[in-house]
């Protein structure tokens, strides 16, 4: 299996997961390369992206699996070949062969930036850190049957709170990536629920790294 | 800290349509830009980015040095709400600058249901809606092109000028005229006077309309030496004309998410109800070699795996078979799907469909338009029942089991017999399936759609009355009662929208106030059932003391002066009247290839006879 590591930042964070999937085969074609097709009634180029990224979340550790039709293309040349053809904000960082299965991917490190238009005090910063040390953190989660309460504490390995500016805090968090997965926006949901006076005016998430079960970087 | 736009984007549906940044988007340096153009499409991004005209003009204008053309689209309701709440003006996708920063604000208006969006976009851009309120400096010149400007009168108060016809050459001349005016420091009025000298430019405020007591037009008076007639511009050399091969590839799904290859302009057929068939005349093809070159370049640049061969009545492209074979040799090994959405119902077309659909099989659609031969002759839709049944039989034998049939109700001279004729034809198609399908266990679906006929300006039916919505619905019910089969699905267009379309397309300047009032009442996105509100429109008509039935349901007199007569599509009124009379005799007019019918469009074409 061929794999790409790519980043999705800037304007590209608003491109949905499905649109991103649809984009990649076209990028390969623009570069004069071909991705293997599925068989069946409606053949289409097969690509698969690990851990669908929510609209509005940026990342520098996205993984895409594919198989190239051409077998004489050195994979390390792919970033330079593909990068001229992306929309603004998407860039391939590396390309390689991997036999590691995506299901081995276990943890995700991400930074959630909390923005306070009226500023945020050091006390507030401490209270938020304390919140994520609680034994149980119940948040409301949308499910098919409506809103349900879920304890997200088991899905959180660690959350460190640091100050970026007088009005911005960063939650450096290590959370479960899949089975079950935790949407980092639920960390903000927890603040809104337990510390409503510390609810940010805006929050954005950025994925920084993915790990396997033993906290080794997953590639 | 995150800026306002980026705080709003995660909250709205499909935010990628508001960001720009797509592959092949054109970014220029503002410091070295002399003329900034906001190319506005008065509908959503998904519709606007599917419009080939917009892509052509975006490419051409951005090839001009010192000119930067950017895109603006109508926001969906959720985004509009956020913009209004936070006082965020409409922005261009490329620079994210507000409309106020632009010199020229250019709208492409394809049909009347977009008028309310033009007003809404101007308001969201903080631009005064009426031309007369825009001051006298040379900023924010609002103009429009597209099929709707063949009768721009309902928009006369809001547009500084119109660009009539094809924009490839015309828009460049307009922008150069603006650039020169800006350099010389001309006023708005002075610029309008200069730009009105360019053939194809129509400045509504340079004409006074006077009315008879019955509301019809008495006279159109050109003021201060404005030309009596403004004739549409056309591209003279299709092979030499600019066609974009390196176009923006949207990062989110749009309506026509594929490469579009335009084979030719115009139509030889002359169906009497069809505005496009007349207003895009004369017929001008591109050569197969040029097309192949454009196709390969477009596909390679975009990475699309689908291409549409686009034109009116594609079967009429003289070298279609040869060209399609050559194209298939390129497409099939690469898994690229070729689609031909506008074929005539004849043998050749079905064979072609079978070849083309080797890659992927889609549905089949035929548009007989009317149920009986008499009425098809009256509207000059030169397709016979035999053609349709033969084509369907071949398709059914080839394994197709879904067919769509498109008709219109309310055509001039239509009787109940013609309505029932639709049901009879549909049953004959069903019978053809029973006789020819190799696998009947899968069943068959025939979808019948009827549209409510809208008599359009620029057609032989421009004098006709539209039937009332009640009468239309009665005919729909009659047709429905005649098609009880489980294999037949019947869908009819809603009546309100088509009636409004009939009002606006042949409307006059008295409708400007109605449009403004409808906008104030919240009308927008009228082409979307999610938003269309007929009750608001009716209130706008009543508030302005205007009777919509007078526009939609009134038969015009032979010598009536039409509000749109200043603008010419190059086809004579005499020709249209002759065609109308032929319709009432159910007489067909041969297509342009068999015999020139003297419509007048050939005079637009300096390159000799049409269609060579």
PDB file of N, CA, C and O in Angstrom, chain A residues 49-88:
ATOM      1  N   UNK A  49      -8.689   7.956   3.241  1.00  0.00           N
ATOM      2  CA  UNK A  49      -8.034   8.859   4.190  1.00  0.00           C
ATOM      3  C   UNK A  49      -8.337   8.373   5.607  1.00  0.00           C
ATOM      4  O   UNK A  49      -9.498   8.135   5.951  1.00  0.00           O
ATOM      5  N   UNK A  50      -7.299   8.217   6.422  1.00  0.00           N
ATOM      6  CA  UNK A  50      -7.479   7.787   7.803  1.00  0.00           C
ATOM      7  C   UNK A  50      -8.123   8.914   8.609  1.00  0.00           C
ATOM      8  O   UNK A  50      -7.877  10.084   8.335  1.00  0.00           O
ATOM      9  N   UNK A  51      -8.925   8.598   9.574  1.00  0.00           N
ATOM     10  CA  UNK A  51      -9.518   9.566  10.503  1.00  0.00           C
ATOM     11  C   UNK A  51     -10.123  10.792   9.810  1.00  0.00           C
ATOM     12  O   UNK A  51      -9.490  11.832   9.713  1.00  0.00           O
ATOM     13  N   UNK A  52     -11.347  10.681   9.318  1.00  0.00           N
ATOM     14  CA  UNK A  52     -11.977  11.853   8.671  1.00  0.00           C
ATOM     15  C   UNK A  52     -11.841  13.104   9.527  1.00  0.00           C
ATOM     16  O   UNK A  52     -12.033  13.068  10.735  1.00  0.00           O
ATOM     17  N   UNK A  53     -11.454  14.176   8.873  1.00  0.00           N
ATOM     18  CA  UNK A  53     -11.195  15.440   9.576  1.00  0.00           C
ATOM     19  C   UNK A  53     -12.445  16.314   9.500  1.00  0.00           C
ATOM     20  O   UNK A  53     -13.013  16.492   8.430  1.00  0.00           O
ATOM     21  N   UNK A  54     -12.857  16.866  10.648  1.00  0.00           N
ATOM     22  CA  UNK A  54     -14.041  17.734  10.646  1.00  0.00           C
ATOM     23  C   UNK A  54     -13.759  19.002   9.864  1.00  0.00           C
ATOM     24  O   UNK A  54     -12.639  19.499   9.848  1.00  0.00           O
ATOM     25  N   UNK A  55     -14.818  19.523   9.235  1.00  0.00           N
ATOM     26  CA  UNK A  55     -14.702  20.809   8.545  1.00  0.00           C
ATOM     27  C   UNK A  55     -14.326  21.877   9.574  1.00  0.00           C
ATOM     28  O   UNK A  55     -14.929  21.956  10.643  1.00  0.00           O
ATOM     29  N   UNK A  56     -13.308  22.660   9.279  1.00  0.00           N
ATOM     30  CA  UNK A  56     -12.886  23.718  10.188  1.00  0.00           C
ATOM     31  C   UNK A  56     -11.670  23.347  11.023  1.00  0.00           C
ATOM     32  O   UNK A  56     -11.086  24.198  11.680  1.00  0.00           O
ATOM     33  N   UNK A  57     -11.283  22.065  11.012  1.00  0.00           N
ATOM     34  CA  UNK A  57     -10.108  21.623  11.758  1.00  0.00           C
ATOM     35  C   UNK A  57      -8.920  21.526  10.812  1.00  0.00           C
ATOM     36  O   UNK A  57      -9.044  20.998   9.715  1.00  0.00           O
ATOM     37  N   UNK A  58      -7.774  22.051  11.243  1.00  0.00           N
ATOM     38  CA  UNK A  58      -6.579  21.960  10.411  1.00  0.00           C
ATOM     39  C   UNK A  58      -5.733  20.783  10.875  1.00  0.00           C
ATOM     40  O   UNK A  58      -5.966  20.225  11.948  1.00  0.00           O
ATOM     41  N   UNK A  59      -4.759  20.400  10.057  1.00  0.00           N
ATOM     42  CA  UNK A  59      -3.958  19.234  10.407  1.00  0.00           C
ATOM     43  C   UNK A  59      -2.634  19.267   9.658  1.00  0.00           C
ATOM     44  O   UNK A  59      -2.571  19.751   8.527  1.00  0.00           O
ATOM     45  N   UNK A  60      -1.604  18.735  10.300  1.00  0.00           N
ATOM     46  CA  UNK A  60      -0.356  18.532   9.561  1.00  0.00           C
ATOM     47  C   UNK A  60       0.043  17.055   9.614  1.00  0.00           C
ATOM     48  O   UNK A  60       1.205  16.714   9.449  1.00  0.00           O
ATOM     49  N   UNK A  61      -0.955  16.184   9.856  1.00  0.00           N
ATOM     50  CA  UNK A  61      -0.627  14.754   9.947  1.00  0.00           C
ATOM     51  C   UNK A  61      -1.727  13.888   9.341  1.00  0.00           C
ATOM     52  O   UNK A  61      -2.135  12.894   9.911  1.00  0.00           O
ATOM     53  N   UNK A  62      -2.211  14.269   8.149  1.00  0.00           N
ATOM     54  CA  UNK A  62      -3.236  13.460   7.476  1.00  0.00           C
ATOM     55  C   UNK A  62      -2.571  12.341   6.677  1.00  0.00           C
ATOM     56  O   UNK A  62      -1.516  12.547   6.065  1.00  0.00           O
ATOM     57  N   UNK A  63      -3.223  11.193   6.668  1.00  0.00           N
ATOM     58  CA  UNK A  63      -2.676  10.040   5.939  1.00  0.00           C
ATOM     59  C   UNK A  63      -3.657   9.592   4.869  1.00  0.00           C
ATOM     60  O   UNK A  63      -4.863   9.483   5.123  1.00  0.00           O
ATOM     61  N   UNK A  64      -3.127   9.361   3.678  1.00  0.00           N
ATOM     62  CA  UNK A  64      -3.975   8.893   2.583  1.00  0.00           C
ATOM     63  C   UNK A  64      -3.368   7.637   1.964  1.00  0.00           C
ATOM     64  O   UNK A  64      -2.189   7.615   1.618  1.00  0.00           O
ATOM     65  N   UNK A  65      -4.183   6.592   1.868  1.00  0.00           N
ATOM     66  CA  UNK A  65      -3.732   5.339   1.257  1.00  0.00           C
ATOM     67  C   UNK A  65      -4.223   5.246  -0.176  1.00  0.00           C
ATOM     68  O   UNK A  65      -5.354   5.625  -0.478  1.00  0.00           O
ATOM     69  N   UNK A  66      -3.384   4.722  -1.033  1.00  0.00           N
ATOM     70  CA  UNK A  66      -3.730   4.604  -2.457  1.00  0.00           C
ATOM     71  C   UNK A  66      -2.773   3.587  -3.056  1.00  0.00           C
ATOM     72  O   UNK A  66      -1.818   3.161  -2.397  1.00  0.00           O
ATOM     73  N   UNK A  67      -3.034   3.199  -4.291  1.00  0.00           N
ATOM     74  CA  UNK A  67      -2.052   2.387  -5.003  1.00  0.00           C
ATOM     75  C   UNK A  67      -1.845   3.005  -6.370  1.00  0.00           C
ATOM     76  O   UNK A  67      -2.814   3.289  -7.083  1.00  0.00           O
ATOM     77  N   UNK A  68      -0.617   3.249  -6.699  1.00  0.00           N
ATOM     78  CA  UNK A  68      -0.301   3.883  -7.968  1.00  0.00           C
ATOM     79  C   UNK A  68      -0.308   2.830  -9.077  1.00  0.00           C
ATOM     80  O   UNK A  68       0.190   1.725  -8.904  1.00  0.00           O
ATOM     81  N   UNK A  69      -0.885   3.164 -10.220  1.00  0.00           N
ATOM     82  CA  UNK A  69      -0.845   2.276 -11.387  1.00  0.00           C
ATOM     83  C   UNK A  69       0.603   2.118 -11.860  1.00  0.00           C
ATOM     84  O   UNK A  69       1.048   1.022 -12.172  1.00  0.00           O
ATOM     85  N   UNK A  70       1.292   3.222 -11.930  1.00  0.00           N
ATOM     86  CA  UNK A  70       2.678   3.209 -12.419  1.00  0.00           C
ATOM     87  C   UNK A  70       3.562   2.545 -11.366  1.00  0.00           C
ATOM     88  O   UNK A  70       3.466   2.885 -10.182  1.00  0.00           O
ATOM     89  N   UNK A  71       4.432   1.611 -11.801  1.00  0.00           N
ATOM     90  CA  UNK A  71       5.284   0.995 -10.783  1.00  0.00           C
ATOM     91  C   UNK A  71       6.726   1.491 -10.876  1.00  0.00           C
ATOM     92  O   UNK A  71       7.589   1.036 -10.143  1.00  0.00           O
ATOM     93  N   UNK A  72       6.979   2.435 -11.777  1.00  0.00           N
ATOM     94  CA  UNK A  72       8.354   2.907 -11.920  1.00  0.00           C
ATOM     95  C   UNK A  72       8.548   4.310 -11.337  1.00  0.00           C
ATOM     96  O   UNK A  72       9.471   5.013 -11.674  1.00  0.00           O
ATOM     97  N   UNK A  73       7.617   4.713 -10.492  1.00  0.00           N
ATOM     98  CA  UNK A  73       7.711   6.070  -9.938  1.00  0.00           C
ATOM     99  C   UNK A  73       8.262   6.003  -8.512  1.00  0.00           C
ATOM    100  O   UNK A  73       7.633   5.412  -7.640  1.00  0.00           O
ATOM    101  N   UNK A  74       9.452   6.557  -8.267  1.00  0.00           N
ATOM    102  CA  UNK A  74       9.970   6.561  -6.900  1.00  0.00           C
ATOM    103  C   UNK A  74       9.041   7.392  -6.010  1.00  0.00           C
ATOM    104  O   UNK A  74       8.758   8.556  -6.323  1.00  0.00           O
ATOM    105  N   UNK A  75       8.569   6.779  -4.922  1.00  0.00           N
ATOM    106  CA  UNK A  75       7.557   7.460  -4.102  1.00  0.00           C
ATOM    107  C   UNK A  75       8.078   8.772  -3.512  1.00  0.00           C
ATOM    108  O   UNK A  75       7.329   9.729  -3.354  1.00  0.00           O
ATOM    109  N   UNK A  76       9.405   8.820  -3.234  1.00  0.00           N
ATOM    110  CA  UNK A  76       9.931  10.043  -2.611  1.00  0.00           C
ATOM    111  C   UNK A  76       9.851  11.250  -3.559  1.00  0.00           C
ATOM    112  O   UNK A  76       9.968  12.383  -3.129  1.00  0.00           O
ATOM    113  N   UNK A  77       9.598  10.983  -4.868  1.00  0.00           N
ATOM    114  CA  UNK A  77       9.472  12.126  -5.783  1.00  0.00           C
ATOM    115  C   UNK A  77       8.049  12.697  -5.795  1.00  0.00           C
ATOM    116  O   UNK A  77       7.794  13.740  -6.382  1.00  0.00           O
ATOM    117  N   UNK A  78       7.121  11.977  -5.146  1.00  0.00           N
ATOM    118  CA  UNK A  78       5.712  12.391  -5.246  1.00  0.00           C
ATOM    119  C   UNK A  78       5.422  13.776  -4.677  1.00  0.00           C
ATOM    120  O   UNK A  78       4.697  14.542  -5.304  1.00  0.00           O
ATOM    121  N   UNK A  79       5.953  14.146  -3.490  1.00  0.00           N
ATOM    122  CA  UNK A  79       5.608  15.480  -2.988  1.00  0.00           C
ATOM    123  C   UNK A  79       5.908  16.573  -4.015  1.00  0.00           C
ATOM    124  O   UNK A  79       5.043  17.401  -4.318  1.00  0.00           O
ATOM    125  N   UNK A  80       7.075  16.530  -4.610  1.00  0.00           N
ATOM    126  CA  UNK A  80       7.431  17.572  -5.576  1.00  0.00           C
ATOM    127  C   UNK A  80       6.561  17.482  -6.829  1.00  0.00           C
ATOM    128  O   UNK A  80       6.211  18.506  -7.423  1.00  0.00           O
ATOM    129  N   UNK A  81       6.179  16.250  -7.203  1.00  0.00           N
ATOM    130  CA  UNK A  81       5.361  16.106  -8.412  1.00  0.00           C
ATOM    131  C   UNK A  81       3.927  16.546  -8.178  1.00  0.00           C
ATOM    132  O   UNK A  81       3.285  17.098  -9.071  1.00  0.00           O
ATOM    133  N   UNK A  82       3.403  16.258  -7.000  1.00  0.00           N
ATOM    134  CA  UNK A  82       1.980  16.538  -6.758  1.00  0.00           C
ATOM    135  C   UNK A  82       1.707  17.955  -6.267  1.00  0.00           C
ATOM    136  O   UNK A  82       0.662  18.532  -6.567  1.00  0.00           O
ATOM    137  N   UNK A  83       2.625  18.520  -5.495  1.00  0.00           N
ATOM    138  CA  UNK A  83       2.305  19.767  -4.793  1.00  0.00           C
ATOM    139  C   UNK A  83       1.905  20.955  -5.662  1.00  0.00           C
ATOM    140  O   UNK A  83       1.121  21.787  -5.210  1.00  0.00           O
ATOM    141  N   UNK A  84       2.399  21.064  -6.902  1.00  0.00           N
ATOM    142  CA  UNK A  84       1.930  22.217  -7.690  1.00  0.00           C
ATOM    143  C   UNK A  84       0.436  22.163  -8.017  1.00  0.00           C
ATOM    144  O   UNK A  84      -0.126  23.149  -8.479  1.00  0.00           O
ATOM    145  N   UNK A  85      -0.205  21.031  -7.805  1.00  0.00           N
ATOM    146  CA  UNK A  85      -1.564  20.857  -8.324  1.00  0.00           C
ATOM    147  C   UNK A  85      -2.679  20.928  -7.280  1.00  0.00           C
ATOM    148  O   UNK A  85      -3.833  20.652  -7.578  1.00  0.00           O
ATOM    149  N   UNK A  86      -2.335  21.272  -6.055  1.00  0.00           N
ATOM    150  CA  UNK A  86      -3.356  21.314  -5.002  1.00  0.00           C
ATOM    151  C   UNK A  86      -4.005  22.686  -4.888  1.00  0.00           C
ATOM    152  O   UNK A  86      -3.409  23.691  -5.251  1.00  0.00           O
ATOM    153  N   UNK A  87      -5.209  22.732  -4.332  1.00  0.00           N
ATOM    154  CA  UNK A  87      -5.761  24.034  -3.947  1.00  0.00           C
ATOM    155  C   UNK A  87      -4.960  24.588  -2.766  1.00  0.00           C
ATOM    156  O   UNK A  87      -4.207  23.845  -2.124  1.00  0.00           O
ATOM    157  N   UNK A  88      -5.134  25.870  -2.505  1.00  0.00           N
ATOM    158  CA  UNK A  88      -4.392  26.520  -1.431  1.00  0.00           C
ATOM    159  C   UNK A  88      -4.618  25.783  -0.115  1.00  0.00           C
ATOM    160  O   UNK A  88      -5.749  25.471   0.242  1.00  0.00           O
TER     161      UNK A  88
END
